[in-house]
Amino acid sequence: MLDRRPEKLRSQRDINLWRIPLALSLGSIALFGITLIPDILDAYGVIHIPWWLTMGSIDDARAILSAMMGVSRPCWR
């Protein structure tokens, strides 16, 4: 009689490659919703976010982004 396939090979064949990206995508959407709720509540005056927790203005975000882009350039130019 023919032997059945080893358990290891059969389990590798049954792996679904969509579960991990789906879980990461749903997790990122949930994290976005969780972080968006305090911002909306602060905008409507329901809660008050402390000053040390805010990130700053659009100019601060632009400065951080430009600093990050400047670091990622190759050094051998």
Short mmCIF file of C-alpha atoms in Angstrom, two decimals:
data_model
loop_
_atom_site.label_atom_id
_atom_site.label_comp_id
_atom_site.label_asym_id
_atom_site.label_seq_id
_atom_site.Cartn_x
_atom_site.Cartn_y
_atom_site.Cartn_z
CA MET A 1 0.00 0.00 0.00
CA LEU A 2 1.03 3.56 -0.59
CA ASP A 3 1.93 5.61 2.42
CA ARG A 4 0.00 8.76 3.08
CA ARG A 5 1.79 12.06 2.68
CA PRO A 6 3.73 13.16 5.72
CA GLU A 7 1.81 15.46 8.05
CA LYS A 8 4.31 18.30 7.59
CA LEU A 9 3.89 18.45 3.82
CA ARG A 10 0.12 18.28 4.07
CA SER A 11 0.01 21.14 6.58
CA GLN A 12 2.25 23.34 4.42
CA ARG A 13 -0.06 22.79 1.48
CA ASP A 14 -3.11 23.88 3.46
CA ILE A 15 -1.72 27.29 4.45
CA ASN A 16 -3.92 30.20 3.38
CA LEU A 17 -1.91 33.28 2.54
CA TRP A 18 -4.76 35.76 2.90
CA ARG A 19 -5.33 35.42 6.65
CA ILE A 20 -2.31 37.38 7.87
CA PRO A 21 -2.73 40.37 5.50
CA LEU A 22 -6.45 40.43 6.30
CA ALA A 23 -5.76 40.43 10.05
CA LEU A 24 -3.18 43.22 9.68
CA SER A 25 -5.55 45.29 7.54
CA LEU A 26 -8.44 44.89 9.96
CA GLY A 27 -6.14 45.68 12.88
CA SER A 28 -4.94 48.87 11.22
CA ILE A 29 -8.52 49.96 10.51
CA ALA A 30 -9.47 49.30 14.14
CA LEU A 31 -6.43 51.22 15.39
CA PHE A 32 -7.33 54.12 13.10
CA GLY A 33 -10.85 54.20 14.52
CA ILE A 34 -9.60 54.03 18.09
CA THR A 35 -7.21 56.94 17.57
CA LEU A 36 -9.73 59.00 15.60
CA ILE A 37 -12.43 58.95 18.29
CA PRO A 38 -10.55 61.15 20.83
CA ASP A 39 -9.76 63.68 18.10
CA ILE A 40 -13.40 63.97 17.10
CA LEU A 41 -14.54 64.23 20.71
CA ASP A 42 -11.97 66.97 21.35
CA ALA A 43 -13.08 68.88 18.24
CA TYR A 44 -16.69 68.91 19.47
CA GLY A 45 -15.66 69.87 23.00
CA VAL A 46 -16.86 66.69 24.67
CA ILE A 47 -13.41 65.95 26.10
CA HIS A 48 -10.22 67.97 26.42
CA ILE A 49 -6.95 66.46 25.24
CA PRO A 50 -3.96 67.70 27.29
CA TRP A 51 -1.57 70.08 25.55
CA TRP A 52 1.37 67.68 25.92
CA LEU A 53 -0.50 65.00 23.94
CA THR A 54 -1.15 67.07 20.83
CA MET A 55 1.24 66.82 17.93
CA GLY A 56 1.30 70.39 16.73
CA SER A 57 0.34 72.15 13.54
CA ILE A 58 0.68 71.26 9.89
CA ASP A 59 4.05 73.02 9.81
CA ASP A 60 5.36 70.69 12.50
CA ALA A 61 4.16 67.67 10.53
CA ARG A 62 5.83 69.03 7.40
CA ALA A 63 9.12 69.51 9.27
CA ILE A 64 9.03 65.98 10.65
CA LEU A 65 8.22 64.54 7.22
CA SER A 66 11.01 66.46 5.53
CA ALA A 67 13.47 65.34 8.21
CA MET A 68 12.44 61.72 7.67
CA MET A 69 12.78 62.06 3.91
CA GLY A 70 16.18 63.66 4.31
CA VAL A 71 17.50 60.77 6.37
CA SER A 72 16.37 58.13 3.89
CA ARG A 73 18.53 59.47 1.04
CA PRO A 74 21.61 57.47 0.15
CA CYS A 75 24.87 58.89 1.43
CA TRP A 76 26.97 58.05 -1.63
CA ARG A 77 25.71 60.85 -3.92
#
